[in-house]
Coordinates of C-alpha atoms in Angstrom, one line a residue:
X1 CA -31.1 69.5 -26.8
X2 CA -32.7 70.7 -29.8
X3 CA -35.4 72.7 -28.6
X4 CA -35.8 74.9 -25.1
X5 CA -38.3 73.0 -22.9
X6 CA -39.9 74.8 -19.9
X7 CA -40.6 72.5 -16.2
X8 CA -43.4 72.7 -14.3
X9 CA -41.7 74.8 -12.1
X10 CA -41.0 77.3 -14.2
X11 CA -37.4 76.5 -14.8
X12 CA -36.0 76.5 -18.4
X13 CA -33.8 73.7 -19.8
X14 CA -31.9 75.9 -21.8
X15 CA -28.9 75.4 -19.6
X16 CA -28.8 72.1 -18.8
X17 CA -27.5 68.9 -20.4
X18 CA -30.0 66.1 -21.3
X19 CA -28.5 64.2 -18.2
X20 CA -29.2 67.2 -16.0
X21 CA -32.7 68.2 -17.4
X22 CA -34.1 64.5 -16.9
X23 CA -32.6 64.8 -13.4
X24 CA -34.6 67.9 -12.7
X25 CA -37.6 66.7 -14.5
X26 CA -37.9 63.9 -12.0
X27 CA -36.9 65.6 -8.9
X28 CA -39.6 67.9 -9.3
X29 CA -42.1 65.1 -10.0
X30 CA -41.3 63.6 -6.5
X31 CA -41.4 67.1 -4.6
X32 CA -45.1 67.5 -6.4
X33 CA -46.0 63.6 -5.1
X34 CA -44.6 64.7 -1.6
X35 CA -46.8 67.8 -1.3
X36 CA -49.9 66.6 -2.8
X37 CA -49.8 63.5 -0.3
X38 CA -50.7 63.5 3.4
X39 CA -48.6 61.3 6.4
X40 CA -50.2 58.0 6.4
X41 CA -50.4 58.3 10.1
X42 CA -52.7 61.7 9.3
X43 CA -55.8 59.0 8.5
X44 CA -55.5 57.3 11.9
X45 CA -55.6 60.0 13.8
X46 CA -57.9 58.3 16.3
X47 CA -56.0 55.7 17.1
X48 CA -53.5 57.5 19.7
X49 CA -56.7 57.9 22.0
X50 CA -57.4 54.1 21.5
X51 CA -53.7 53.4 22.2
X52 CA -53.4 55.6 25.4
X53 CA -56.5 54.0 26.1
X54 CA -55.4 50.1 25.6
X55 CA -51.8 51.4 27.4
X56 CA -54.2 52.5 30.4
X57 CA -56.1 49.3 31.1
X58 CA -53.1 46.8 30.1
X59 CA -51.4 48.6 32.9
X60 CA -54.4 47.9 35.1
X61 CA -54.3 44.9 34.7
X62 CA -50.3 44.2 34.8
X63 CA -50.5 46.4 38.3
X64 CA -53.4 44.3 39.9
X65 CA -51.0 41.3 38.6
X66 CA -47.7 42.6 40.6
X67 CA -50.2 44.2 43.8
X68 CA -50.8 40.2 43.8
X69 CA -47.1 39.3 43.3
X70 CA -46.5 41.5 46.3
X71 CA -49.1 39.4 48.7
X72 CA -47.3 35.7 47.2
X73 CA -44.8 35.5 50.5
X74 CA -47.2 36.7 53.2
X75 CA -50.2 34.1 52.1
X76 CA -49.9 33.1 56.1
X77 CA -50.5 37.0 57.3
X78 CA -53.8 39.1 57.1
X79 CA -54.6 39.7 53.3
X80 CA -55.3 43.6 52.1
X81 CA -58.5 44.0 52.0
X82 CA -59.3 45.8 48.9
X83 CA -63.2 46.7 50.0
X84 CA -61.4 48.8 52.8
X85 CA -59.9 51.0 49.6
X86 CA -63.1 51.4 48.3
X87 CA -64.8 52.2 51.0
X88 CA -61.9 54.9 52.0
X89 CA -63.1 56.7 48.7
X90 CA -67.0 56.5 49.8
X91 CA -65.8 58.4 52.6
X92 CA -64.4 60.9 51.1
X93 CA -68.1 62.1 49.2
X94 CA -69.5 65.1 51.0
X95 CA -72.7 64.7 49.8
X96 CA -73.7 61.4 51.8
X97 CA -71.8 62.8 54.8
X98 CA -75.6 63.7 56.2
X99 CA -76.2 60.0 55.5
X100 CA -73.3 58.8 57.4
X101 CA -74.4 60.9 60.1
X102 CA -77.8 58.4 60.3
X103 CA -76.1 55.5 59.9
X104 CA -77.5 54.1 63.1
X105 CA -81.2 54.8 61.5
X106 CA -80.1 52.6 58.8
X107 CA -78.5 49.6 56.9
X108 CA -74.9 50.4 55.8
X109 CA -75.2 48.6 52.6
X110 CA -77.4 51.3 51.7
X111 CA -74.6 53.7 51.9
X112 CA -71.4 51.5 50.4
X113 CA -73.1 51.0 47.2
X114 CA -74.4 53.9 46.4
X115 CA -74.3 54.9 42.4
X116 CA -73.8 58.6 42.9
X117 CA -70.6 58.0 44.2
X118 CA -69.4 55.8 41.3
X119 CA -71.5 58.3 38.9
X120 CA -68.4 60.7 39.5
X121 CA -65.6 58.4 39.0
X122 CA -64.2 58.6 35.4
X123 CA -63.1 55.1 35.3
X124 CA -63.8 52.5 37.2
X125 CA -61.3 50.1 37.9
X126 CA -61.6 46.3 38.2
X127 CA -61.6 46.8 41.9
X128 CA -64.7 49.5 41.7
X129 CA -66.5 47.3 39.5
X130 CA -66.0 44.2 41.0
X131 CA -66.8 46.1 44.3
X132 CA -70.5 47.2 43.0
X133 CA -71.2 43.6 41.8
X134 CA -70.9 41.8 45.1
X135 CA -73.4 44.4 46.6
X136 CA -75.9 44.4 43.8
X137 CA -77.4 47.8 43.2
X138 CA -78.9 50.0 46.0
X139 CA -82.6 49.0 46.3
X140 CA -84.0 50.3 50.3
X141 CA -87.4 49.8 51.0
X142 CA -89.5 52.4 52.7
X143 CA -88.7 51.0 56.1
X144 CA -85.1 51.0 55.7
X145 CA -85.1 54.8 55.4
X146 CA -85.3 56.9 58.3
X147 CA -88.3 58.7 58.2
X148 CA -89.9 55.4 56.2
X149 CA -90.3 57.7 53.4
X150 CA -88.5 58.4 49.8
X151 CA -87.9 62.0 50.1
X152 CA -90.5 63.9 47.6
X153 CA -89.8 66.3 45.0
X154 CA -92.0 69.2 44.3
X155 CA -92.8 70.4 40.2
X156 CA -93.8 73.5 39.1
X157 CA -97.2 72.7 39.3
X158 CA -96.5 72.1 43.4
X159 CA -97.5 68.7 43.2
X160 CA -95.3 66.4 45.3
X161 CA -94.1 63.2 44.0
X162 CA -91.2 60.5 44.8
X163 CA -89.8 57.4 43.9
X164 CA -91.8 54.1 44.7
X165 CA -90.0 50.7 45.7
X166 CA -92.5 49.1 43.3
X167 CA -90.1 50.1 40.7
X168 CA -87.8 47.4 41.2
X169 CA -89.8 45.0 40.1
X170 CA -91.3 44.2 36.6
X171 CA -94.8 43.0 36.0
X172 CA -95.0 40.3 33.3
X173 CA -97.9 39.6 31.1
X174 CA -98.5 36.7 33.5
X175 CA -98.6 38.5 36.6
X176 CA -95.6 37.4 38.1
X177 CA -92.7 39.7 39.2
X178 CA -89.4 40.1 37.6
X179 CA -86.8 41.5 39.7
X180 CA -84.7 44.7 37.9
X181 CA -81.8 44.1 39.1
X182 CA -80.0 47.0 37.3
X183 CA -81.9 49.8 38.9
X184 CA -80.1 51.4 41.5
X185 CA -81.7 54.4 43.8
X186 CA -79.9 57.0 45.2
X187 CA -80.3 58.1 48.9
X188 CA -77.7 60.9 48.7
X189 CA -79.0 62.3 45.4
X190 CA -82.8 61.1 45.4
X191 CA -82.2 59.8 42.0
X192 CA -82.3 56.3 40.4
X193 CA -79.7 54.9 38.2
X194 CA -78.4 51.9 36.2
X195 CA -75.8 50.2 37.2
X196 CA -75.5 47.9 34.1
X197 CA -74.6 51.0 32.0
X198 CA -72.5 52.9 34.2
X199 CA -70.1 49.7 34.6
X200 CA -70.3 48.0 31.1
X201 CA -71.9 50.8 28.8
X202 CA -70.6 51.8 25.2
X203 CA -72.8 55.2 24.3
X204 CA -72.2 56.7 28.0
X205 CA -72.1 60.1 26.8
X206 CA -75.4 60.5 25.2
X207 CA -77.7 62.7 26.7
X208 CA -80.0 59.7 27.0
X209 CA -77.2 57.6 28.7
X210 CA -76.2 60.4 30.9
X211 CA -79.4 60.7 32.7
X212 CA -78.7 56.8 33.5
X213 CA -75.1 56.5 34.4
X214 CA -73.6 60.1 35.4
X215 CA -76.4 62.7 36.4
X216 CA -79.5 60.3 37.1
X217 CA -82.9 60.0 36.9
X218 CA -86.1 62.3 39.2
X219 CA -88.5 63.2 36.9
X220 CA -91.3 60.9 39.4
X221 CA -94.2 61.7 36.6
X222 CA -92.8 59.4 33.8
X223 CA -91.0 57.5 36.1
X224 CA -92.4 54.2 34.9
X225 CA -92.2 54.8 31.3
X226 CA -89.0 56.1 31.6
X227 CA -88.0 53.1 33.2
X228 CA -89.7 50.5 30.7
X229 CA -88.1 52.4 27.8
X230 CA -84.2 52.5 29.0
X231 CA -84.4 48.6 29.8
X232 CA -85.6 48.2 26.3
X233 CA -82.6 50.3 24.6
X234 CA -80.1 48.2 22.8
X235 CA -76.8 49.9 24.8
X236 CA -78.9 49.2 28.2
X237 CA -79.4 45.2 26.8
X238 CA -75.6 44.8 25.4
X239 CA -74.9 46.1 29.3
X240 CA -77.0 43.4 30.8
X241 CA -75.7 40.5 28.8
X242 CA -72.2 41.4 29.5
X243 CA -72.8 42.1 33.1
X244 CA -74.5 38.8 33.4
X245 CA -71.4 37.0 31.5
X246 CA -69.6 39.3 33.8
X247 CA -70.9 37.3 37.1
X248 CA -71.6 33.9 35.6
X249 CA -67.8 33.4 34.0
X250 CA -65.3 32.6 36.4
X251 CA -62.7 35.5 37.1
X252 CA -59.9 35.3 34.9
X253 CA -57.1 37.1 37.1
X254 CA -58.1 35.7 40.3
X255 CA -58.0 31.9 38.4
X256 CA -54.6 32.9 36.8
X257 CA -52.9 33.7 39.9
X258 CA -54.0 30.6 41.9
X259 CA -52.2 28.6 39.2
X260 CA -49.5 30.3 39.1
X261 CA -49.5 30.4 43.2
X262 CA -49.8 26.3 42.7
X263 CA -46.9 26.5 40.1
X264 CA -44.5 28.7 42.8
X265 CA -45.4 26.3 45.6
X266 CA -44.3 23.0 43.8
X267 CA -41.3 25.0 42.3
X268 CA -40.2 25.4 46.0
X269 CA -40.5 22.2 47.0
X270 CA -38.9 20.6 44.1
X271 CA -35.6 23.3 45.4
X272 CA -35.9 22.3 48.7
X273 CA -35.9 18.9 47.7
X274 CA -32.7 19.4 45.4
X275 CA -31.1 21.6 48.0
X276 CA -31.4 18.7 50.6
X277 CA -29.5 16.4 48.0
X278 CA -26.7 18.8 47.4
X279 CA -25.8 19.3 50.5
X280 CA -25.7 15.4 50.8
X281 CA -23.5 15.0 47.9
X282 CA -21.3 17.9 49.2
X283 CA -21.3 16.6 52.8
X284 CA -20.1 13.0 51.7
X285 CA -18.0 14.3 48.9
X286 CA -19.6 12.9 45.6
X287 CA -19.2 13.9 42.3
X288 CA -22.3 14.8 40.5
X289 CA -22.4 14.3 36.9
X290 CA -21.5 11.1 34.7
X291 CA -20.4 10.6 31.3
X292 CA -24.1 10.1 29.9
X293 CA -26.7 11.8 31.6
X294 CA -29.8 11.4 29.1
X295 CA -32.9 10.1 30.3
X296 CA -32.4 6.8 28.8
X297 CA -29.0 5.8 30.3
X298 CA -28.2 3.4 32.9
X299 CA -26.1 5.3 34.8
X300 CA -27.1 9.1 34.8
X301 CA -24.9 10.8 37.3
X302 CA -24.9 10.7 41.3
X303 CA -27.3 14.2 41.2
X304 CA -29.6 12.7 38.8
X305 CA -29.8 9.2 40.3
X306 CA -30.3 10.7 43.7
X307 CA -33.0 13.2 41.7
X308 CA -35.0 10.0 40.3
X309 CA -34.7 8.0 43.6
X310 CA -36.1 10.5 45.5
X311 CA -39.0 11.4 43.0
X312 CA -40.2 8.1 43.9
X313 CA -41.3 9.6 47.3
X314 CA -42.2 12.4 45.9
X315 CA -44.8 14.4 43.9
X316 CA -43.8 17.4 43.1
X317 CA -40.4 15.8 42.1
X318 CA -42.0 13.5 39.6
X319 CA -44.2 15.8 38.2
X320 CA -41.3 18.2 37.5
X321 CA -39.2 15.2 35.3
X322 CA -41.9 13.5 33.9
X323 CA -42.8 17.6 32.5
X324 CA -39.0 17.7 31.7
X325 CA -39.3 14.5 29.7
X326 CA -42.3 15.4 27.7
X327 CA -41.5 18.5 26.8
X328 CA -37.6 18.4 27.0
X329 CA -35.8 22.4 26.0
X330 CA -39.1 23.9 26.2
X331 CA -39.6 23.0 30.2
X332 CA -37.7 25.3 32.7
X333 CA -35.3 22.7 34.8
X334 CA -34.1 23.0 37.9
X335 CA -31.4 20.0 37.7
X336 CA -29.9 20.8 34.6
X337 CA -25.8 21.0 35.3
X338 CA -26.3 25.2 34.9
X339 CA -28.9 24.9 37.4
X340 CA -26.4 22.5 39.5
X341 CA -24.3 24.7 39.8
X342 CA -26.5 27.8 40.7
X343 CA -27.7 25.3 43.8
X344 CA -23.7 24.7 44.8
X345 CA -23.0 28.5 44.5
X346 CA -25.9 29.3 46.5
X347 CA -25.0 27.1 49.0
X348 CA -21.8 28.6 49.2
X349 CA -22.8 31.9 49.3
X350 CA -25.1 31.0 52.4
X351 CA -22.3 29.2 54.3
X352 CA -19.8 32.1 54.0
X353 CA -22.6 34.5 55.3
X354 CA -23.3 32.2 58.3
X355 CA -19.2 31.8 58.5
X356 CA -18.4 35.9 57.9
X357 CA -21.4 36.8 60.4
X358 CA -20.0 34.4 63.0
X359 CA -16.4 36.1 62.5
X360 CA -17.8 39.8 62.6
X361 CA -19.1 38.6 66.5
X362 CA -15.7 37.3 67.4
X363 CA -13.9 40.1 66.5
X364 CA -10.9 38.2 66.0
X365 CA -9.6 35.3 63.9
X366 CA -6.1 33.9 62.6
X367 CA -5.9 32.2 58.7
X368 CA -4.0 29.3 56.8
X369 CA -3.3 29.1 53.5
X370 CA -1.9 26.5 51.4
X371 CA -1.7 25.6 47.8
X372 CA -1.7 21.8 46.1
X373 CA -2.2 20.1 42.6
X374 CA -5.9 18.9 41.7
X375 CA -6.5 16.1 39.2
X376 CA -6.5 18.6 36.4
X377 CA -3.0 19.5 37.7
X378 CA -4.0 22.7 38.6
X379 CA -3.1 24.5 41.5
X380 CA -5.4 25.2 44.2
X381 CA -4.7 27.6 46.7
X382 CA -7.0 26.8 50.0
X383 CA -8.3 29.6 52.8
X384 CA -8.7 28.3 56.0
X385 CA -10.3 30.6 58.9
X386 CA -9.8 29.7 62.5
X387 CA -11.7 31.3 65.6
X388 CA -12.3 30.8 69.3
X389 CA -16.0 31.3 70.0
X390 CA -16.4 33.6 73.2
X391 CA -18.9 32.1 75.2
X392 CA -17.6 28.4 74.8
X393 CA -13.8 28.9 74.2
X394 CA -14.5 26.0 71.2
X395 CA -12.0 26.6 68.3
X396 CA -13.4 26.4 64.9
X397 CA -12.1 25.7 61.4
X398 CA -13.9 26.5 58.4
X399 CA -12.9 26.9 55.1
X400 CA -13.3 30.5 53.8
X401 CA -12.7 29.8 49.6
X402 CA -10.6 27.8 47.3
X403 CA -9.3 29.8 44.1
X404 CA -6.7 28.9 41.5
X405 CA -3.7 30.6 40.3
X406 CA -1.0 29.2 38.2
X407 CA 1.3 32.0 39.4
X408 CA 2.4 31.1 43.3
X409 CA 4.8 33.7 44.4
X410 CA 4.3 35.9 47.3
X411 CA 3.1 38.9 45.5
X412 CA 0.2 37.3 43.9
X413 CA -0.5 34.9 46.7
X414 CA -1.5 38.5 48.8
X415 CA -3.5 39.9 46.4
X416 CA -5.8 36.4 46.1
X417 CA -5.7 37.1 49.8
X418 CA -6.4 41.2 49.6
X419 CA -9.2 39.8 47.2
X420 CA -10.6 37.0 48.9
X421 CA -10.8 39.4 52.3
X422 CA -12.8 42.2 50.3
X423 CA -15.2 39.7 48.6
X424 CA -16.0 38.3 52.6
X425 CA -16.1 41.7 53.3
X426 CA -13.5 40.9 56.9
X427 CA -11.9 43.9 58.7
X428 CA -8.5 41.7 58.4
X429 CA -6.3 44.5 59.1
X430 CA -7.5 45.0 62.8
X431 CA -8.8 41.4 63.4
X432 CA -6.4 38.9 62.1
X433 CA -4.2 38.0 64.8
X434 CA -2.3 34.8 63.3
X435 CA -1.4 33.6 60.1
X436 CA 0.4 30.4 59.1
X437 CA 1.8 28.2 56.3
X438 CA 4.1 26.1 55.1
X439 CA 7.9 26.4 54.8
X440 CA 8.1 27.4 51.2
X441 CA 9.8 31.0 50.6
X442 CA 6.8 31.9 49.4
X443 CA 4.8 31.8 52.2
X444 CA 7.3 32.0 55.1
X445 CA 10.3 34.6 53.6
X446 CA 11.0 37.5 55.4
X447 CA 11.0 40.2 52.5
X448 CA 9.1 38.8 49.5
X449 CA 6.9 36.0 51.2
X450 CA 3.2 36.0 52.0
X451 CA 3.4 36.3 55.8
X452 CA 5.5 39.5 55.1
X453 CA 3.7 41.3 52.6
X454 CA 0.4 40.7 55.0
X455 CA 2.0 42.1 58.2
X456 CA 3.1 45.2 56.5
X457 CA -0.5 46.1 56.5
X458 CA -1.8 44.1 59.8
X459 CA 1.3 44.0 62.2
X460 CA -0.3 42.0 65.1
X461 CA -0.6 38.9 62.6
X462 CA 1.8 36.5 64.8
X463 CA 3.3 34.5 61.8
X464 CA 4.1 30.6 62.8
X465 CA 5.5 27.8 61.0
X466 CA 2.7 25.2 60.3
X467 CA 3.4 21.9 63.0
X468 CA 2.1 19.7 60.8
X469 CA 4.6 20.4 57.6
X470 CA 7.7 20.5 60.0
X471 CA 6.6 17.1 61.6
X472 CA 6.5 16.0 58.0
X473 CA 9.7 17.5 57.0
X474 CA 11.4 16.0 60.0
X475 CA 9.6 12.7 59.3
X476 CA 11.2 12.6 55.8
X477 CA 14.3 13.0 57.0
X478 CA 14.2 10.5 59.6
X479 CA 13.5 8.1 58.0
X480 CA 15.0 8.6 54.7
X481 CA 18.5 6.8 56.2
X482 CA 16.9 3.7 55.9
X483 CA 15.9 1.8 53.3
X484 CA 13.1 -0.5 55.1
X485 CA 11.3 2.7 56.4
X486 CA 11.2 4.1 53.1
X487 CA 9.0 1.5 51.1
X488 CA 7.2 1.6 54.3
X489 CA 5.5 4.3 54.1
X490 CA 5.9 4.5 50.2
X491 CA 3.5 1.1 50.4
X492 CA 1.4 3.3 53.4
X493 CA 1.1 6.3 50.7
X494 CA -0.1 3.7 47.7
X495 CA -2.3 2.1 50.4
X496 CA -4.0 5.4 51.0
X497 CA -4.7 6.1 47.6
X498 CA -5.5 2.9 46.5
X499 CA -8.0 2.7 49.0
X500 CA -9.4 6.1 49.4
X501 CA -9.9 6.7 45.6

């Protein structure tokens, strides 16, 4: 650099390189920038009360929403009766105790809604508000109280005055009366109120507003005046007209959650429907899904033939596929193959609770196992459970759960077994009293076979050599000597098949 240039720092350039100086130069003009501007957020300072305000009432809302969830399953018992709340809270208020004391001089109604008790409450929930609607505002007569007289307040000039019933009304130019149906009076406070601007005001916290909403209203003198001004205030209109939209619109929450209760009910009858045809296709073993399953195929699939034959009879059902068909990925469906297969799982879950809770009362029970090739050529290895019920003495046979394993050797056969025992969650180290299989070394050897390995852990499991697979075996050998005997059966076997599949 020819010449010594000075920052605006303060810092000379006489030591620095023109790379370095221009480095400096700009550096510094971004720390300047930085301190002479403010956090964005610094000009919406504001909006965290609005936000905490907003998170407040959404979670309202969302909590009347699950308080309703919780009520979906007990529509048949006594609902909650919300008023009851309310009311709890009235209790609580010392200052209409006396009141309550006289309550047989008097109607209660009187006492449920009146606005000094909701005058104290910051916020007033959808419950509150909805609460002081359905009893309008507190209007006695002189004849409902119980000395038939608005109690009288004395000025300092010792004159006695009250408040007169003849406020509630409004005399029109024309005579006639119209009714104010905002003005509420007070019993326990001896002070009037309005109840349109306590429940849908926007300037509460004027001094104006205040003598309406939170501390009331006794100054008799100017009590008409007083009155004829509020109800011509802008806030004290806006009030009215949303307060009248208020009772006029239907409820949106109450309106939401009977559709939504419609929605559930169908939903469970369209299962229950689908759960019937499982266990029909399960009980008669049928596959269920075909080669093409759209809509527009002839042959969809046993499930989803049995699904449109039964939707014939059936309105929930065909309202649920004719939905699916209109609006295809966008419609939940209950009898798509992932939700097939939730239905058969659940299924299965439910019979090996009724089978495991059935075994747990026995107390006792003896297991077979055996393994064979599906048409995948996979193996399958099959548990069978066998109990004696103890009232009837009647055996019965269920199976427990199929798994597969490629590996079939004695080890790994007992840990399917350790496995398939935990998952049932069976005390088969105490209550397994039998086991038997076939005559494969894996099942039957006295060191390294299944029936060992199991009654090193559970030694009253009585191993014995399945009947049925030594009749076989001695069957086979019988009749392998001749010829004749042999295509026999062979043509028996192909028979079988041929007629079965």
């Amino acid at each position: 650099m020819s010449s010594v240039c000075k920052c605006d720092c303060g810092k000379l350039s006489s030591s620095m390189n023109d790379n370095n100086w221009n480095r400096h130069i700009n550096s510094c003009k971004v720390r300047k920038f930085k301190r002479n501007s403010h956090d964005i957020k610094s000009f919406f300072s504001g909006n965290k009360n609005i936000k905490s305000k907003l998170i407040h009432q959404i979670t309202a809302v969302k909590n009347t929403i699950f308080d309703v969830n919780n009520d979906l399953n007990e529509d048949q018992s006594t609902p909650v009766n919300k008023e009851s709340l309310v009311e709890c809270e009235i209790q609580k208020d010392t200052e209409i105790s006396s009141c309550l004391q006289n309550k047989d001089d008097m109607d209660m109604d009187i006492i449920k809604n009146d606005p000094a008790i909701f005058a104290k409450m910051s916020i007033l929930s959808l419950e509150i508000k909805d609460y002081i609607l359905k009893f309008g505002p507190c209007q006695p007569l002189q004849d409902d109280l119980p000395n038939k007289i608005f109690p009288y307040e004395i000025n300092n000039e010792k004159i006695k005055r009250s408040f007169n019933d003849k406020h509630y009304y409004r005399i029109l130019s024309d005579k006639s009366k119209c009714h104010r149906d905002w003005l509420s009076y007070s019993l326990s406070r001896n002070k009037i109120f309005c109840i349109h601007c306590m429940l849908f005001g926007t300037n509460l916290h004027s001094n104006l507003e205040k003598s309406w909403t939170k501390e009331g209203f006794n100054k008799w003198k100017n009590c008409s005046f007083a009155i004829q001004r509020h109800e011509l205030t802008p806030d004290h209109v806006t009030s009215s007209l949303k307060c009248k939209l208020r009772q006029n619109n239907v409820p949106i929450l109450p309106s939401i959650e009977n559709n939504r209760k419609t929605q559930i009910a169908m939903n469970r009858q369209v299962l229950l429907e689908l759960i019937d045809i499982v266990i029909y296709m399960g009980r008669h073993n049928l596959a269920f899904r075909g080669h093409y399953e759209d809509w527009f195929s002839n042959s969809r699939g046993n499930f989803k033939d049995l699904v449109m034959l039964m939707s014939k009879n059936s309105g929930p059902l065909a309202e649920h596929i004719n939905c699916i068909q209109q609006n295809g990925k966008r419609e939940t469906s209950f009898i798509s193959w992932q939700r097939q297969n939730q239905l058969i799982e659940a299924i299965a879950k439910d019979i090996s609770f009724q089978i495991r809770s059935f075994i747990k009362t026995v107390r006792m029970f003896s297991i077979s196992i055996d393994t064979t090739f599906d048409a995948s050529r996979n193996e399958q290895i099959s548990f069978i459970i066998r109990y004696a019920d103890e009232v009837t003495g009647e055996v019965h046979e269920r199976l427990l759960a199929v798994k597969e394993s490629p590996i079939t050797s004695g080890k790994k056969l007992y840990d399917i077994f350790v496995n398939v025992m935990e998952a049932e969650n069976l005390n088969w180290k105490e209550e397994l009293v039998g086991q038997s299989y076939d005559g494969a070394s894996n099942m039957r050897g006295n060191y390294n076979g299944l029936q060992a390995h199991i009654k090193e852990e559970s030694p009253q499991a009585l191993f014995v050599w399945c009947h049925s697979h030594r009749l076989a075996l001695v069957v086979k050998q019988a009749v392998s000597c001749n010829s004749n005997a042999v295509d026999l059966f062979g043509n028996l076997e192909t028979l079988y098949i041929f007629l079965w599949c």
